[in-house]
Coordinates of C-alpha atoms in Angstrom, one line a residue:
Chain A
X1 CA 88.2 124.2 90.5
X2 CA 88.5 122.6 87.2
X3 CA 85.4 124.5 85.9
X4 CA 86.9 127.7 87.1
X5 CA 90.2 127.3 85.4
X6 CA 88.6 126.1 82.2
X7 CA 86.1 129.0 82.0
X8 CA 88.8 131.4 82.8
X9 CA 91.0 130.3 80.0
X10 CA 88.0 130.1 77.7
X11 CA 87.2 133.7 78.3
X12 CA 90.8 134.6 77.9
X13 CA 90.9 132.9 74.6
X14 CA 87.8 134.7 73.5
X15 CA 89.0 138.0 74.6
X16 CA 92.5 138.0 73.2
X17 CA 91.9 136.8 69.7
X18 CA 88.3 136.5 68.7
X19 CA 89.2 136.6 65.1
X20 CA 91.8 134.0 64.9
X21 CA 91.1 131.0 62.6
X22 CA 89.0 128.2 63.9
X23 CA 91.6 125.5 64.1
X24 CA 93.9 127.7 66.1
X25 CA 91.2 128.6 68.5
X26 CA 90.1 125.0 68.9
X27 CA 93.6 124.0 69.6
X28 CA 93.9 126.7 72.2
X29 CA 90.7 125.6 73.8
X30 CA 91.9 122.0 73.8
X31 CA 95.1 123.0 75.4
X32 CA 93.1 125.1 77.9
X33 CA 91.0 122.0 78.7
X34 CA 94.0 119.9 79.5
X35 CA 95.7 122.6 81.5
X36 CA 92.7 123.2 83.5
X37 CA 92.5 119.5 84.2
X38 CA 96.1 119.5 85.3
X39 CA 95.7 122.5 87.5
X40 CA 92.8 121.0 89.2
X41 CA 94.5 117.8 89.9
X42 CA 97.2 117.1 92.4
X43 CA 100.7 118.1 91.3
X44 CA 102.0 114.9 92.6
X45 CA 100.6 113.1 89.6
X46 CA 102.9 112.4 86.7
X47 CA 100.4 113.3 84.1
X48 CA 99.8 116.7 85.7
X49 CA 103.4 117.5 85.6
X50 CA 103.8 116.3 82.1
X51 CA 100.9 118.5 80.9
X52 CA 102.2 121.6 82.7
X53 CA 105.7 120.8 81.5
X54 CA 104.4 120.7 78.0
X55 CA 102.8 124.0 78.5
X56 CA 106.1 125.5 79.7
X57 CA 107.9 124.1 76.7
X58 CA 105.3 125.5 74.4
X59 CA 105.5 128.9 75.9
X60 CA 109.2 129.0 75.7
X61 CA 109.1 127.7 72.1
X62 CA 106.7 130.5 71.3
X63 CA 109.0 133.0 72.7
X64 CA 111.9 131.7 70.7
X65 CA 109.6 131.4 67.7
X66 CA 110.5 127.9 67.3
X67 CA 108.5 124.7 67.3
X68 CA 109.9 121.8 69.1
X69 CA 108.8 118.3 69.1
X70 CA 108.5 117.6 72.7
X71 CA 107.1 114.1 72.2
X72 CA 109.6 111.6 73.3
X73 CA 110.0 108.5 71.3
X74 CA 110.5 105.5 73.4
X75 CA 112.2 102.3 72.4
X76 CA 110.3 100.2 74.9
X77 CA 108.0 97.9 73.2
X78 CA 105.7 96.5 75.8
X79 CA 102.1 95.5 75.4
X80 CA 101.3 98.6 77.5
X81 CA 102.8 100.8 74.9
X82 CA 99.6 102.2 73.7
X83 CA 98.4 103.2 77.1
X84 CA 101.8 104.8 77.8
X85 CA 101.4 106.9 74.8
X86 CA 97.9 107.9 75.7
X87 CA 98.5 109.0 79.2
X88 CA 100.7 112.1 79.4
X89 CA 103.9 111.4 81.2
X90 CA 103.3 107.7 80.9
X91 CA 106.5 106.8 79.1
X92 CA 108.8 106.2 82.0
X93 CA 106.6 104.6 84.6
X94 CA 106.3 101.1 85.6
X95 CA 103.1 99.4 84.8
X96 CA 101.7 99.6 88.3
X97 CA 102.2 103.3 88.5
X98 CA 100.9 103.6 85.0
X99 CA 97.6 102.1 86.0
X100 CA 97.3 104.5 88.9
X101 CA 98.0 107.5 86.7
X102 CA 95.5 106.2 84.1
X103 CA 92.8 106.0 86.6
X104 CA 93.4 109.5 87.8
X105 CA 93.7 110.8 84.3
X106 CA 90.6 109.1 83.2
X107 CA 88.7 110.6 86.1
X108 CA 89.7 114.1 85.3
X109 CA 89.2 113.6 81.7
X110 CA 85.6 112.5 82.2
X111 CA 85.1 115.5 84.4
X112 CA 86.5 117.8 81.8
X113 CA 84.2 116.3 79.1
X114 CA 81.3 116.9 81.3
X115 CA 82.3 120.5 81.9
X116 CA 82.8 121.1 78.2
X117 CA 79.5 119.5 77.3
X118 CA 77.6 121.6 79.8
X119 CA 79.3 124.7 78.5
X120 CA 78.4 123.8 74.9
X121 CA 74.8 123.0 75.8
X122 CA 74.5 126.2 77.7
X123 CA 75.9 128.3 74.9
X124 CA 73.7 126.6 72.3
X125 CA 70.7 127.3 74.5
X126 CA 71.7 130.9 74.7
X127 CA 72.2 131.1 71.0
X128 CA 68.8 129.6 70.4
X129 CA 67.3 132.1 72.8
X130 CA 68.9 134.9 71.0
X131 CA 67.7 133.7 67.7
X132 CA 64.2 133.4 69.0
X133 CA 64.3 136.9 70.3
X134 CA 65.5 138.1 66.9
Chain B
X1 CA 114.9 64.3 103.0
X2 CA 114.1 61.9 100.4
X3 CA 111.4 60.4 102.6
X4 CA 109.8 63.8 102.6
X5 CA 110.0 63.9 98.9
X6 CA 108.4 60.6 98.6
X7 CA 105.6 61.4 100.9
X8 CA 105.0 64.5 99.1
X9 CA 104.9 63.0 95.7
X10 CA 101.6 61.2 95.7
X11 CA 99.6 63.6 97.8
X12 CA 101.1 66.7 96.3
X13 CA 100.3 66.1 92.7
X14 CA 96.8 65.4 93.5
X15 CA 96.5 68.2 95.8
X16 CA 98.2 70.5 93.5
X17 CA 95.8 69.7 90.7
X18 CA 93.0 70.4 93.0
X19 CA 94.7 73.5 94.2
X20 CA 95.0 74.7 90.6
X21 CA 91.3 74.1 90.1
X22 CA 90.5 75.9 93.3
X23 CA 92.6 78.7 92.4
X24 CA 90.5 79.2 89.4
X25 CA 87.4 79.1 91.5
X26 CA 89.2 80.2 94.6
X27 CA 86.6 82.6 95.8
X28 CA 84.0 80.0 95.9
X29 CA 86.0 77.1 97.3
X30 CA 88.0 78.5 100.1
X31 CA 86.9 76.1 102.6
X32 CA 87.9 73.0 100.8
X33 CA 91.2 74.6 100.0
X34 CA 91.8 75.3 103.6
X35 CA 90.8 71.9 104.7
X36 CA 93.2 70.4 102.3
X37 CA 96.0 72.5 103.4
X38 CA 95.9 72.2 107.1
X39 CA 99.6 72.0 107.3
X40 CA 100.1 75.4 106.2
X41 CA 98.4 77.4 108.9
X42 CA 99.3 80.6 107.3
X43 CA 97.4 83.7 107.1
X44 CA 96.4 83.1 103.6
X45 CA 92.8 83.4 104.7
X46 CA 93.5 87.0 104.3
X47 CA 94.9 86.5 100.9
X48 CA 92.2 84.4 99.6
X49 CA 89.1 85.9 100.9
X50 CA 89.8 89.5 100.3
X51 CA 90.3 91.2 97.0
X52 CA 93.5 93.0 97.4
X53 CA 93.6 95.6 99.9
X54 CA 96.7 97.4 101.2
X55 CA 96.3 95.7 104.5
X56 CA 96.5 92.4 103.0
X57 CA 99.6 93.4 101.1
X58 CA 101.1 94.5 104.2
X59 CA 100.3 91.5 106.2
X60 CA 101.5 89.4 103.3
X61 CA 104.7 91.3 103.1
X62 CA 105.2 91.2 106.7
X63 CA 104.5 87.6 106.9
X64 CA 106.7 86.8 104.0
X65 CA 109.5 88.8 105.2
X66 CA 109.2 87.2 108.5
X67 CA 109.3 83.8 107.1
X68 CA 112.0 84.7 104.7
X69 CA 114.0 85.8 107.7
X70 CA 113.5 82.6 109.4
X71 CA 114.4 80.7 106.3
X72 CA 117.4 82.7 105.6
X73 CA 118.7 82.3 109.1
X74 CA 118.9 78.6 108.6
X75 CA 120.9 78.7 105.5
X76 CA 119.7 76.5 102.7
X77 CA 116.3 75.0 103.3
X78 CA 117.1 71.5 102.7
X79 CA 119.6 71.2 105.4
X80 CA 117.4 72.5 108.2
X81 CA 115.2 70.1 109.9
X82 CA 113.6 72.5 112.3
X83 CA 109.8 72.0 112.4
X84 CA 109.0 75.6 111.6
X85 CA 110.8 75.3 108.3
X86 CA 109.5 72.0 107.4
X87 CA 106.5 73.2 105.6
X88 CA 108.7 75.6 103.9
X89 CA 110.9 72.8 102.7
X90 CA 107.9 70.9 101.5
X91 CA 106.7 73.8 99.6
X92 CA 109.9 74.4 98.0
X93 CA 110.1 70.9 97.0
X94 CA 106.7 71.0 95.6
X95 CA 107.7 73.9 93.6
X96 CA 110.8 72.3 92.2
X97 CA 109.0 69.1 91.4
X98 CA 106.6 70.7 89.2
X99 CA 108.4 72.8 86.7
X100 CA 105.8 72.0 84.2
X101 CA 102.9 73.5 85.9
X102 CA 101.7 76.7 84.7
X103 CA 102.5 79.5 87.1
X104 CA 99.3 80.6 88.6
X105 CA 99.2 84.1 89.6
X106 CA 97.3 84.7 92.7
X107 CA 94.7 87.2 91.9
X108 CA 94.9 87.3 88.2
X109 CA 93.3 85.3 85.5
X110 CA 93.4 85.5 81.8
X111 CA 96.3 86.4 79.7
X112 CA 99.4 86.4 81.8
X113 CA 101.9 86.6 79.1
X114 CA 102.3 90.2 79.2
X115 CA 103.8 90.4 82.7
X116 CA 107.5 89.9 82.5
X117 CA 108.1 87.0 84.9
X118 CA 111.7 85.9 85.2
X119 CA 110.9 83.6 88.2
X120 CA 108.1 82.0 86.2
X121 CA 108.9 78.5 87.3
X122 CA 108.7 79.4 90.9
X123 CA 105.6 81.3 90.6
X124 CA 103.0 79.0 91.8
X125 CA 101.2 81.3 93.9
X126 CA 99.6 78.6 95.7
X127 CA 98.9 80.4 98.8
X128 CA 100.5 77.5 100.6
X129 CA 103.6 78.0 98.6
X130 CA 104.1 81.3 100.2
X131 CA 106.4 80.3 102.8
X132 CA 108.6 78.5 100.4
X133 CA 108.5 81.4 98.1
X134 CA 109.5 83.7 100.7
X135 CA 113.1 82.7 100.3
X136 CA 113.1 84.2 96.9
X137 CA 112.9 87.9 97.2
X138 CA 112.3 88.2 93.6
X139 CA 109.1 86.2 93.6
X140 CA 108.0 88.0 96.7
X141 CA 108.4 91.3 95.1
X142 CA 106.8 89.9 92.0
X143 CA 103.8 88.7 93.8
X144 CA 103.3 92.0 95.6
X145 CA 103.6 93.8 92.4
X146 CA 101.1 91.6 90.8
X147 CA 98.7 92.1 93.5
X148 CA 99.0 95.8 93.3
X149 CA 98.5 95.6 89.6
X150 CA 95.3 93.6 89.9
X151 CA 94.1 95.9 92.6
X152 CA 94.5 98.8 90.3
X153 CA 92.9 96.9 87.5
X154 CA 89.9 96.4 89.6
X155 CA 89.7 100.0 90.4
X156 CA 89.9 100.8 86.8
X157 CA 87.2 98.3 86.1
X158 CA 84.9 100.3 88.4
X159 CA 85.9 103.5 86.7
X160 CA 85.4 102.5 83.1
X161 CA 81.8 102.0 82.3
X162 CA 80.7 98.7 81.1
X163 CA 83.6 96.7 82.1
X164 CA 82.1 94.3 84.6
X165 CA 82.0 91.4 82.3
X166 CA 85.5 91.6 81.1
X167 CA 88.0 89.6 83.0
X168 CA 91.6 89.4 82.3
X169 CA 94.2 92.0 82.0
X170 CA 94.4 92.1 78.2
X171 CA 90.8 92.8 77.7
X172 CA 90.7 95.3 80.5
X173 CA 93.7 97.1 79.1
X174 CA 92.0 97.3 75.7
X175 CA 88.9 98.7 77.3
X176 CA 90.8 101.2 79.2
X177 CA 92.7 102.3 76.2
X178 CA 89.5 102.7 74.3
X179 CA 87.9 104.6 77.0
X180 CA 90.8 107.1 77.4
X181 CA 91.0 107.4 73.6
X182 CA 87.3 108.2 73.4
X183 CA 87.5 110.7 76.1
X184 CA 90.4 112.5 74.4
X185 CA 88.5 112.5 71.2
X186 CA 85.5 113.9 72.9
X187 CA 87.6 116.7 74.4
X188 CA 88.9 117.5 71.0
X189 CA 85.5 117.5 69.4
X190 CA 84.0 119.6 72.1
X191 CA 86.8 122.1 71.9
X192 CA 86.2 122.5 68.2
X193 CA 82.5 123.0 68.9
X194 CA 83.3 125.5 71.6
X195 CA 85.6 127.3 69.1
X196 CA 82.7 127.7 66.7
X197 CA 80.1 128.7 69.3
X198 CA 82.2 131.0 71.2
X199 CA 82.9 134.1 69.3
X200 CA 79.7 135.9 69.7
X201 CA 79.1 135.1 73.3
X202 CA 81.0 137.3 75.5
X203 CA 82.0 135.2 78.4
X204 CA 83.2 137.5 81.1
X205 CA 82.3 135.4 84.0
X206 CA 85.6 134.8 85.4
X207 CA 87.1 138.2 85.4
X208 CA 85.8 138.9 88.8
X209 CA 86.1 135.6 90.4
X210 CA 88.8 135.6 93.0
X211 CA 91.6 133.3 92.3
X212 CA 92.2 132.0 95.7
X213 CA 89.2 131.0 97.5
X214 CA 90.0 129.9 100.9
X215 CA 88.0 126.8 101.2
X216 CA 89.5 126.3 104.5
X217 CA 87.2 128.9 105.9
X218 CA 84.5 126.2 105.8
X219 CA 83.9 126.4 109.5
X220 CA 82.5 129.8 109.0
X221 CA 80.0 128.6 106.5
X222 CA 77.0 128.1 108.8
X223 CA 77.2 131.5 110.2
X224 CA 77.2 133.3 107.0
X225 CA 74.3 131.8 105.2
X226 CA 71.9 134.6 105.6
X227 CA 73.1 137.1 103.2
X228 CA 73.3 135.0 100.1
X229 CA 70.4 136.3 98.2
X230 CA 71.3 139.9 98.9
X231 CA 74.9 139.6 98.2
X232 CA 74.8 137.7 94.9
X233 CA 72.5 139.9 92.9
X234 CA 74.7 142.8 93.8
X235 CA 77.6 140.8 92.7
X236 CA 76.1 140.1 89.5
X237 CA 75.3 143.6 88.9
X238 CA 78.9 144.4 89.1
X239 CA 79.3 141.9 86.5
X240 CA 80.7 143.5 83.4
X241 CA 78.3 141.2 81.6
X242 CA 75.6 143.6 82.2
X243 CA 77.2 145.7 79.7
X244 CA 75.4 143.6 77.3
X245 CA 72.5 145.7 78.2
X246 CA 69.9 143.1 78.5
X247 CA 68.9 141.0 81.4
X248 CA 70.0 138.1 79.4
X249 CA 73.4 139.3 79.9
X250 CA 73.1 138.2 83.4
X251 CA 71.3 135.1 82.5
X252 CA 74.1 134.0 80.5
X253 CA 76.1 133.5 83.6
X254 CA 73.2 131.7 84.9
X255 CA 72.2 128.7 83.2
X256 CA 75.2 126.6 83.4
X257 CA 74.1 123.1 83.9
X258 CA 76.1 123.1 87.1
X259 CA 73.5 120.9 88.4
X260 CA 74.8 118.3 86.1
X261 CA 78.3 118.8 87.2
X262 CA 77.5 119.1 90.8
X263 CA 75.2 116.1 91.0
X264 CA 77.5 113.9 89.2
X265 CA 80.5 114.7 91.3
X266 CA 81.1 113.0 94.5
X267 CA 80.7 114.9 97.7
X268 CA 84.4 115.7 98.4
X269 CA 84.6 117.3 95.1
X270 CA 81.5 119.3 95.3
X271 CA 83.2 121.6 97.7
X272 CA 85.5 122.7 94.9
X273 CA 83.0 122.9 92.1
X274 CA 80.0 124.3 93.8
X275 CA 81.8 127.3 94.9
X276 CA 82.0 128.2 91.3
X277 CA 78.6 127.1 90.4
X278 CA 76.7 129.7 92.4
X279 CA 78.6 132.4 90.7
X280 CA 77.1 131.3 87.5
X281 CA 73.8 130.2 88.7
X282 CA 71.6 132.9 89.7
X283 CA 68.8 130.6 90.3
X284 CA 69.1 130.3 93.9
X285 CA 66.3 127.8 94.2
X286 CA 68.4 125.2 92.5
X287 CA 71.3 125.6 94.8
X288 CA 72.3 123.2 97.4
X289 CA 72.9 124.4 100.8
X290 CA 76.6 123.8 100.3
X291 CA 76.8 125.9 97.3
X292 CA 75.0 128.7 98.9
X293 CA 77.3 128.7 101.8
X294 CA 80.4 128.5 99.8
X295 CA 79.0 131.3 97.7
X296 CA 78.7 133.3 100.8
X297 CA 82.2 132.7 101.7
X298 CA 83.4 133.9 98.4
X299 CA 81.3 136.9 97.9
X300 CA 80.9 138.0 101.3
X301 CA 84.5 138.2 102.0
X302 CA 86.0 139.5 98.9
X303 CA 83.7 141.6 96.9
X304 CA 83.0 145.1 97.7
X305 CA 79.4 145.9 97.3
X306 CA 78.7 148.7 95.0
X307 CA 75.7 150.7 94.3
X308 CA 73.2 149.1 92.0
X309 CA 73.0 150.2 88.5
X310 CA 69.7 151.6 87.4
X311 CA 66.8 149.4 86.8
X312 CA 67.8 146.6 89.0
X313 CA 67.3 145.9 92.6
X314 CA 68.4 142.8 94.3
X315 CA 64.9 141.8 95.0
X316 CA 63.8 142.2 91.5
X317 CA 66.6 140.0 90.3
X318 CA 65.7 137.5 92.8
X319 CA 62.2 137.4 91.6
X320 CA 63.4 136.9 88.1
X321 CA 65.1 133.8 89.2

């Protein structure tokens, strides 16, 4: 499911704006990666909702042509602060829940990395083939 | 009451020291611990022997709530002389006699400083202190929480590669943070790479994939397996990719290292991913039976077969594979 979503968004990115600058495209791809992760995961997860919520905010911001800083700044200073910042939606959870979310998030992240790697490998192989043919 | 205190004093200090030691090596010394603490015929066997499992937590909670009920009924512990509560009394007195001892958390080792622990002084999670602790709902909840946390830490330990040697929450946390950070960095790096590689490879794979694949139709899988080879090449011919005018246009769909993905995923997940994989992987020889079947589901039900474009026949394509 994750693969499907990711590839779909990848093709979409390539089709809509093939000429946009590199950094914008890479940003879009990165966003697509996270969104495909979130779509593939259970919506009961906090990080899923956080990512998709971010997406909604972004879309609305784009419509309004404004950029909003959606990152919350917490005043909690716990030793787990770093982890909270890493995991999307991790700001307002207790530690126990945070660990759960981290595990889930890490699992999907590693899957995503694998997917992207295989896509890259595949594409590079294809490029090489093309070059050889030429 | 004071007699009890006096009796407890000599034996308790010694036993508590040993209990502390045993707690550190608790997994290996369960028997001696149990033999020392015959008074407390509690179900802490469960607690000791198993790493945390939800059942344990439940039994623990159940037990604790049970005993807490008992204790609460009698009012303050010190007044009651009922035999059932006696051990509870003793435990509580042990607790209060040793404010200096370090609180030992039951399942956790290493740096404890990070857990906020208001009932620190009462936290001897001697297993045998459990009944005494049960009066304090805070420490009960605290203990349950701690057990849950350590359960999750253990799960994370299994998830993060190379974490077997690290004990202690702080080290584990650092490892987890590093792992998540490295994964995020990899995603970023790979997205940049994809952005560079992408432009000239037209990647129209997904345009014809159905959005909702009813994986619940699994029961129908065994019956449908026949027509895979016939169906899919047709499918791929409808692929707008073949506009690229070379057979490599089809092959581009093909060589996804889905094998990598598929093999590395656990079986419940393969149902999800493999249904995609066949759509990209024309090499039927490399498919699992699962993927073929799922492929059948997808293609058979939802795609109309169209006439083949020139130059291709399903069997030729198959042979190319």
